Amino acid sequence: MPGCSGCRRCERVHCGTELWRVSDDRHLTASICAPLLRPEVGPRSYVTLVAMRPQTRTADIWLLCCRLSVGLMFLIGAVKKVTDLDWFRDEFVALGAPFPHLTAPVTAWIELVGGALLILGACTRIAAAALAATMAGALWLSVIPAIGKNFHTFPDRVSNFFYAPEWLLLLVLALLVSMGAGRASADSRRHA
Protein backbone atom coordinates (compact mmCIF):
# COMPACT_ATOMS: atom_id res chain seq x y z
CA MET A 1 0.00 0.00 0.00
CA PRO A 2 1.81 3.12 -1.18
CA GLY A 3 2.14 5.90 1.33
CA CYS A 4 1.54 3.62 4.33
CA SER A 5 3.84 3.38 7.30
CA GLY A 6 3.76 0.50 9.72
CA CYS A 7 4.77 0.18 13.35
CA ARG A 8 6.12 -3.23 14.36
CA ARG A 9 5.67 -2.59 18.07
CA CYS A 10 1.92 -1.87 18.07
CA GLU A 11 1.18 -3.71 14.79
CA ARG A 12 -0.74 -0.79 13.34
CA VAL A 13 -0.57 0.47 9.80
CA HIS A 14 -1.14 4.17 9.20
CA CYS A 15 -2.57 5.05 5.76
CA GLY A 16 -3.21 8.73 5.34
CA THR A 17 -5.75 9.71 7.98
CA GLU A 18 -7.09 6.20 8.59
CA LEU A 19 -5.72 3.85 11.22
CA TRP A 20 -5.87 0.10 10.61
CA ARG A 21 -5.30 -2.78 13.03
CA VAL A 22 -3.26 -5.62 11.60
CA SER A 23 -4.68 -9.11 11.98
CA ASP A 24 -3.42 -12.38 10.55
CA ASP A 25 -6.90 -13.97 10.55
CA ARG A 26 -7.57 -14.82 6.89
CA HIS A 27 -11.21 -15.79 7.51
CA LEU A 28 -12.66 -12.33 8.05
CA THR A 29 -14.98 -11.66 5.14
CA ALA A 30 -15.68 -7.96 5.70
CA SER A 31 -12.07 -6.88 5.59
CA ILE A 32 -9.57 -5.54 3.12
CA CYS A 33 -6.60 -7.77 2.32
CA ALA A 34 -3.40 -6.26 1.04
CA PRO A 35 -0.01 -7.82 0.43
CA LEU A 36 2.49 -6.48 2.93
CA LEU A 37 6.03 -7.61 3.55
CA ARG A 38 6.30 -8.69 7.17
CA PRO A 39 9.24 -10.94 8.03
CA GLU A 40 7.42 -12.68 10.88
CA VAL A 41 4.57 -13.75 8.57
CA GLY A 42 6.47 -14.30 5.34
CA PRO A 43 7.14 -12.33 2.18
CA ARG A 44 4.15 -13.61 0.18
CA SER A 45 1.44 -13.64 2.82
CA TYR A 46 -1.65 -11.45 2.96
CA VAL A 47 -2.24 -9.49 6.09
CA THR A 48 -5.85 -8.69 6.88
CA LEU A 49 -6.44 -5.05 7.68
CA VAL A 50 -9.56 -4.35 9.73
CA ALA A 51 -10.72 -0.76 10.10
CA MET A 52 -10.66 0.43 13.69
CA ARG A 53 -13.99 2.09 14.34
CA PRO A 54 -14.26 4.66 17.10
CA GLN A 55 -17.78 3.38 17.77
CA THR A 56 -18.38 2.41 21.38
CA ARG A 57 -21.06 0.39 23.10
CA THR A 58 -22.75 3.65 24.10
CA ALA A 59 -22.87 4.77 20.46
CA ASP A 60 -24.35 1.39 19.50
CA ILE A 61 -27.09 1.78 22.13
CA TRP A 62 -27.96 5.28 20.89
CA LEU A 63 -28.00 4.11 17.26
CA LEU A 64 -30.31 1.26 18.26
CA CYS A 65 -32.63 3.69 20.08
CA CYS A 66 -32.70 6.02 17.06
CA ARG A 67 -33.34 3.15 14.65
CA LEU A 68 -36.14 1.64 16.71
CA SER A 69 -37.87 4.95 17.48
CA VAL A 70 -37.73 6.34 13.95
CA GLY A 71 -38.42 2.96 12.34
CA LEU A 72 -41.52 2.34 14.47
CA MET A 73 -42.77 5.86 13.84
CA PHE A 74 -42.47 5.44 10.06
CA LEU A 75 -43.86 1.89 10.06
CA ILE A 76 -46.93 2.71 12.16
CA GLY A 77 -47.66 5.90 10.20
CA ALA A 78 -47.21 4.15 6.85
CA VAL A 79 -49.72 1.39 7.62
CA LYS A 80 -52.60 3.91 7.49
CA LYS A 81 -51.17 5.49 4.34
CA VAL A 82 -50.80 2.17 2.53
CA THR A 83 -54.23 0.87 3.59
CA ASP A 84 -55.98 4.12 2.58
CA LEU A 85 -54.04 5.30 -0.48
CA ASP A 86 -56.95 7.42 -1.74
CA TRP A 87 -56.85 9.56 1.41
CA PHE A 88 -53.06 9.87 1.21
CA ARG A 89 -53.22 10.75 -2.50
CA ASP A 90 -55.76 13.49 -1.70
CA GLU A 91 -53.32 14.90 0.88
CA PHE A 92 -50.64 15.07 -1.82
CA VAL A 93 -53.07 16.78 -4.21
CA ALA A 94 -53.93 19.36 -1.53
CA LEU A 95 -50.21 20.05 -0.96
CA GLY A 96 -49.65 20.54 -4.67
CA ALA A 97 -47.18 17.65 -4.90
CA PRO A 98 -46.04 16.77 -8.40
CA PHE A 99 -47.59 13.59 -9.86
CA PRO A 100 -49.62 12.78 -6.70
CA HIS A 101 -51.00 9.55 -8.18
CA LEU A 102 -47.42 8.26 -8.38
CA THR A 103 -45.61 10.02 -5.54
CA ALA A 104 -48.20 9.25 -2.83
CA PRO A 105 -48.06 5.43 -3.14
CA VAL A 106 -44.28 5.47 -3.62
CA THR A 107 -43.86 7.59 -0.49
CA ALA A 108 -46.19 5.35 1.53
CA TRP A 109 -44.31 2.19 0.52
CA ILE A 110 -40.90 3.79 1.14
CA GLU A 111 -42.06 4.69 4.66
CA LEU A 112 -43.46 1.20 5.30
CA VAL A 113 -40.49 -0.78 3.98
CA GLY A 114 -37.92 1.76 5.20
CA GLY A 115 -39.39 1.74 8.70
CA ALA A 116 -39.28 -2.05 8.85
CA LEU A 117 -35.69 -2.10 7.59
CA LEU A 118 -34.64 0.47 10.21
CA ILE A 119 -36.19 -1.64 12.98
CA LEU A 120 -34.29 -4.71 11.78
CA GLY A 121 -31.13 -2.75 11.09
CA ALA A 122 -31.00 -4.22 7.57
CA CYS A 123 -29.85 -2.07 4.64
CA THR A 124 -29.92 0.78 7.13
CA ARG A 125 -28.03 3.36 5.12
CA ILE A 126 -30.16 2.83 2.01
CA ALA A 127 -33.41 2.84 4.00
CA ALA A 128 -32.40 5.95 5.95
CA ALA A 129 -31.41 7.76 2.74
CA ALA A 130 -34.77 6.95 1.12
CA LEU A 131 -36.67 8.06 4.22
CA ALA A 132 -34.56 11.24 4.38
CA ALA A 133 -35.65 12.00 0.81
CA THR A 134 -39.31 11.74 1.88
CA MET A 135 -38.63 14.11 4.80
CA ALA A 136 -36.91 16.58 2.47
CA GLY A 137 -40.02 16.45 0.28
CA ALA A 138 -42.26 17.00 3.29
CA LEU A 139 -40.18 20.00 4.35
CA TRP A 140 -40.33 21.48 0.87
CA LEU A 141 -44.03 20.86 0.20
CA SER A 142 -45.60 21.22 3.63
CA VAL A 143 -43.45 22.75 6.36
CA ILE A 144 -41.74 25.64 4.56
CA PRO A 145 -44.95 26.98 2.93
CA ALA A 146 -46.83 26.72 6.25
CA ILE A 147 -44.08 28.55 8.12
CA GLY A 148 -43.94 31.27 5.45
CA LYS A 149 -47.70 31.73 5.65
CA ASN A 150 -48.11 31.67 9.45
CA PHE A 151 -44.98 33.44 10.73
CA HIS A 152 -43.87 36.88 9.59
CA THR A 153 -40.60 37.60 11.36
CA PHE A 154 -37.33 35.92 10.49
CA PRO A 155 -36.61 34.63 14.06
CA ASP A 156 -40.10 33.08 14.25
CA ARG A 157 -39.64 31.38 10.87
CA VAL A 158 -36.21 29.99 11.75
CA SER A 159 -37.31 28.83 15.18
CA ASN A 160 -40.39 27.05 13.85
CA PHE A 161 -38.39 25.44 11.04
CA PHE A 162 -35.94 23.91 13.50
CA TYR A 163 -38.81 22.73 15.73
CA ALA A 164 -40.48 20.94 12.81
CA PRO A 165 -40.55 17.14 13.33
CA GLU A 166 -39.61 16.63 9.67
CA TRP A 167 -36.38 18.57 10.17
CA LEU A 168 -35.48 16.63 13.31
CA LEU A 169 -36.24 13.33 11.57
CA LEU A 170 -34.08 14.39 8.64
CA LEU A 171 -31.18 14.97 11.05
CA VAL A 172 -31.60 11.56 12.71
CA LEU A 173 -31.83 9.86 9.31
CA ALA A 174 -28.68 11.69 8.14
CA LEU A 175 -26.95 10.38 11.28
CA LEU A 176 -28.01 6.82 10.40
CA VAL A 177 -26.80 7.26 6.82
CA SER A 178 -23.40 8.46 8.01
CA MET A 179 -22.90 6.11 11.00
CA GLY A 180 -24.76 3.02 9.88
CA ALA A 181 -26.86 0.74 12.06
CA GLY A 182 -24.37 -0.04 14.78
CA ARG A 183 -23.43 -3.47 16.07
CA ALA A 184 -26.93 -4.43 17.29
CA SER A 185 -28.30 -4.87 13.79
CA ALA A 186 -28.75 -7.27 10.89
CA ASP A 187 -26.20 -5.20 8.93
CA SER A 188 -23.58 -5.88 11.59
CA ARG A 189 -24.30 -9.62 11.56
CA ARG A 190 -24.10 -9.73 7.78
CA HIS A 191 -20.64 -8.12 7.75
CA ALA A 192 -19.25 -10.14 10.67
Short mmCIF file of C-alpha atoms in Angstrom, two decimals, residues 16-184:
data_model
loop_
_atom_site.label_atom_id
_atom_site.label_comp_id
_atom_site.label_asym_id
_atom_site.label_seq_id
_atom_site.Cartn_x
_atom_site.Cartn_y
_atom_site.Cartn_z
CA GLY A 16 -3.21 8.73 5.34
CA THR A 17 -5.75 9.71 7.98
CA GLU A 18 -7.09 6.20 8.59
CA LEU A 19 -5.72 3.85 11.22
CA TRP A 20 -5.87 0.10 10.61
CA ARG A 21 -5.30 -2.78 13.03
CA VAL A 22 -3.26 -5.62 11.60
CA SER A 23 -4.68 -9.11 11.98
CA ASP A 24 -3.42 -12.38 10.55
CA ASP A 25 -6.90 -13.97 10.55
CA ARG A 26 -7.57 -14.82 6.89
CA HIS A 27 -11.21 -15.79 7.51
CA LEU A 28 -12.66 -12.33 8.05
CA THR A 29 -14.98 -11.66 5.14
CA ALA A 30 -15.68 -7.96 5.70
CA SER A 31 -12.07 -6.88 5.59
CA ILE A 32 -9.57 -5.54 3.12
CA CYS A 33 -6.60 -7.77 2.32
CA ALA A 34 -3.40 -6.26 1.04
CA PRO A 35 -0.01 -7.82 0.43
CA LEU A 36 2.49 -6.48 2.93
CA LEU A 37 6.03 -7.61 3.55
CA ARG A 38 6.30 -8.69 7.17
CA PRO A 39 9.24 -10.94 8.03
CA GLU A 40 7.42 -12.68 10.88
CA VAL A 41 4.57 -13.75 8.57
CA GLY A 42 6.47 -14.30 5.34
CA PRO A 43 7.14 -12.33 2.18
CA ARG A 44 4.15 -13.61 0.18
CA SER A 45 1.44 -13.64 2.82
CA TYR A 46 -1.65 -11.45 2.96
CA VAL A 47 -2.24 -9.49 6.09
CA THR A 48 -5.85 -8.69 6.88
CA LEU A 49 -6.44 -5.05 7.68
CA VAL A 50 -9.56 -4.35 9.73
CA ALA A 51 -10.72 -0.76 10.10
CA MET A 52 -10.66 0.43 13.69
CA ARG A 53 -13.99 2.09 14.34
CA PRO A 54 -14.26 4.66 17.10
CA GLN A 55 -17.78 3.38 17.77
CA THR A 56 -18.38 2.41 21.38
CA ARG A 57 -21.06 0.39 23.10
CA THR A 58 -22.75 3.65 24.10
CA ALA A 59 -22.87 4.77 20.46
CA ASP A 60 -24.35 1.39 19.50
CA ILE A 61 -27.09 1.78 22.13
CA TRP A 62 -27.96 5.28 20.89
CA LEU A 63 -28.00 4.11 17.26
CA LEU A 64 -30.31 1.26 18.26
CA CYS A 65 -32.63 3.69 20.08
CA CYS A 66 -32.70 6.02 17.06
CA ARG A 67 -33.34 3.15 14.65
CA LEU A 68 -36.14 1.64 16.71
CA SER A 69 -37.87 4.95 17.48
CA VAL A 70 -37.73 6.34 13.95
CA GLY A 71 -38.42 2.96 12.34
CA LEU A 72 -41.52 2.34 14.47
CA MET A 73 -42.77 5.86 13.84
CA PHE A 74 -42.47 5.44 10.06
CA LEU A 75 -43.86 1.89 10.06
CA ILE A 76 -46.93 2.71 12.16
CA GLY A 77 -47.66 5.90 10.20
CA ALA A 78 -47.21 4.15 6.85
CA VAL A 79 -49.72 1.39 7.62
CA LYS A 80 -52.60 3.91 7.49
CA LYS A 81 -51.17 5.49 4.34
CA VAL A 82 -50.80 2.17 2.53
CA THR A 83 -54.23 0.87 3.59
CA ASP A 84 -55.98 4.12 2.58
CA LEU A 85 -54.04 5.30 -0.48
CA ASP A 86 -56.95 7.42 -1.74
CA TRP A 87 -56.85 9.56 1.41
CA PHE A 88 -53.06 9.87 1.21
CA ARG A 89 -53.22 10.75 -2.50
CA ASP A 90 -55.76 13.49 -1.70
CA GLU A 91 -53.32 14.90 0.88
CA PHE A 92 -50.64 15.07 -1.82
CA VAL A 93 -53.07 16.78 -4.21
CA ALA A 94 -53.93 19.36 -1.53
CA LEU A 95 -50.21 20.05 -0.96
CA GLY A 96 -49.65 20.54 -4.67
CA ALA A 97 -47.18 17.65 -4.90
CA PRO A 98 -46.04 16.77 -8.40
CA PHE A 99 -47.59 13.59 -9.86
CA PRO A 100 -49.62 12.78 -6.70
CA HIS A 101 -51.00 9.55 -8.18
CA LEU A 102 -47.42 8.26 -8.38
CA THR A 103 -45.61 10.02 -5.54
CA ALA A 104 -48.20 9.25 -2.83
CA PRO A 105 -48.06 5.43 -3.14
CA VAL A 106 -44.28 5.47 -3.62
CA THR A 107 -43.86 7.59 -0.49
CA ALA A 108 -46.19 5.35 1.53
CA TRP A 109 -44.31 2.19 0.52
CA ILE A 110 -40.90 3.79 1.14
CA GLU A 111 -42.06 4.69 4.66
CA LEU A 112 -43.46 1.20 5.30
CA VAL A 113 -40.49 -0.78 3.98
CA GLY A 114 -37.92 1.76 5.20
CA GLY A 115 -39.39 1.74 8.70
CA ALA A 116 -39.28 -2.05 8.85
CA LEU A 117 -35.69 -2.10 7.59
CA LEU A 118 -34.64 0.47 10.21
CA ILE A 119 -36.19 -1.64 12.98
CA LEU A 120 -34.29 -4.71 11.78
CA GLY A 121 -31.13 -2.75 11.09
CA ALA A 122 -31.00 -4.22 7.57
CA CYS A 123 -29.85 -2.07 4.64
CA THR A 124 -29.92 0.78 7.13
CA ARG A 125 -28.03 3.36 5.12
CA ILE A 126 -30.16 2.83 2.01
CA ALA A 127 -33.41 2.84 4.00
CA ALA A 128 -32.40 5.95 5.95
CA ALA A 129 -31.41 7.76 2.74
CA ALA A 130 -34.77 6.95 1.12
CA LEU A 131 -36.67 8.06 4.22
CA ALA A 132 -34.56 11.24 4.38
CA ALA A 133 -35.65 12.00 0.81
CA THR A 134 -39.31 11.74 1.88
CA MET A 135 -38.63 14.11 4.80
CA ALA A 136 -36.91 16.58 2.47
CA GLY A 137 -40.02 16.45 0.28
CA ALA A 138 -42.26 17.00 3.29
CA LEU A 139 -40.18 20.00 4.35
CA TRP A 140 -40.33 21.48 0.87
CA LEU A 141 -44.03 20.86 0.20
CA SER A 142 -45.60 21.22 3.63
CA VAL A 143 -43.45 22.75 6.36
CA ILE A 144 -41.74 25.64 4.56
CA PRO A 145 -44.95 26.98 2.93
CA ALA A 146 -46.83 26.72 6.25
CA ILE A 147 -44.08 28.55 8.12
CA GLY A 148 -43.94 31.27 5.45
CA LYS A 149 -47.70 31.73 5.65
CA ASN A 150 -48.11 31.67 9.45
CA PHE A 151 -44.98 33.44 10.73
CA HIS A 152 -43.87 36.88 9.59
CA THR A 153 -40.60 37.60 11.36
CA PHE A 154 -37.33 35.92 10.49
CA PRO A 155 -36.61 34.63 14.06
CA ASP A 156 -40.10 33.08 14.25
CA ARG A 157 -39.64 31.38 10.87
CA VAL A 158 -36.21 29.99 11.75
CA SER A 159 -37.31 28.83 15.18
CA ASN A 160 -40.39 27.05 13.85
CA PHE A 161 -38.39 25.44 11.04
CA PHE A 162 -35.94 23.91 13.50
CA TYR A 163 -38.81 22.73 15.73
CA ALA A 164 -40.48 20.94 12.81
CA PRO A 165 -40.55 17.14 13.33
CA GLU A 166 -39.61 16.63 9.67
CA TRP A 167 -36.38 18.57 10.17
CA LEU A 168 -35.48 16.63 13.31
CA LEU A 169 -36.24 13.33 11.57
CA LEU A 170 -34.08 14.39 8.64
CA LEU A 171 -31.18 14.97 11.05
CA VAL A 172 -31.60 11.56 12.71
CA LEU A 173 -31.83 9.86 9.31
CA ALA A 174 -28.68 11.69 8.14
CA LEU A 175 -26.95 10.38 11.28
CA LEU A 176 -28.01 6.82 10.40
CA VAL A 177 -26.80 7.26 6.82
CA SER A 178 -23.40 8.46 8.01
CA MET A 179 -22.90 6.11 11.00
CA GLY A 180 -24.76 3.02 9.88
CA ALA A 181 -26.86 0.74 12.06
CA GLY A 182 -24.37 -0.04 14.78
CA ARG A 183 -23.43 -3.47 16.07
CA ALA A 184 -26.93 -4.43 17.29
#
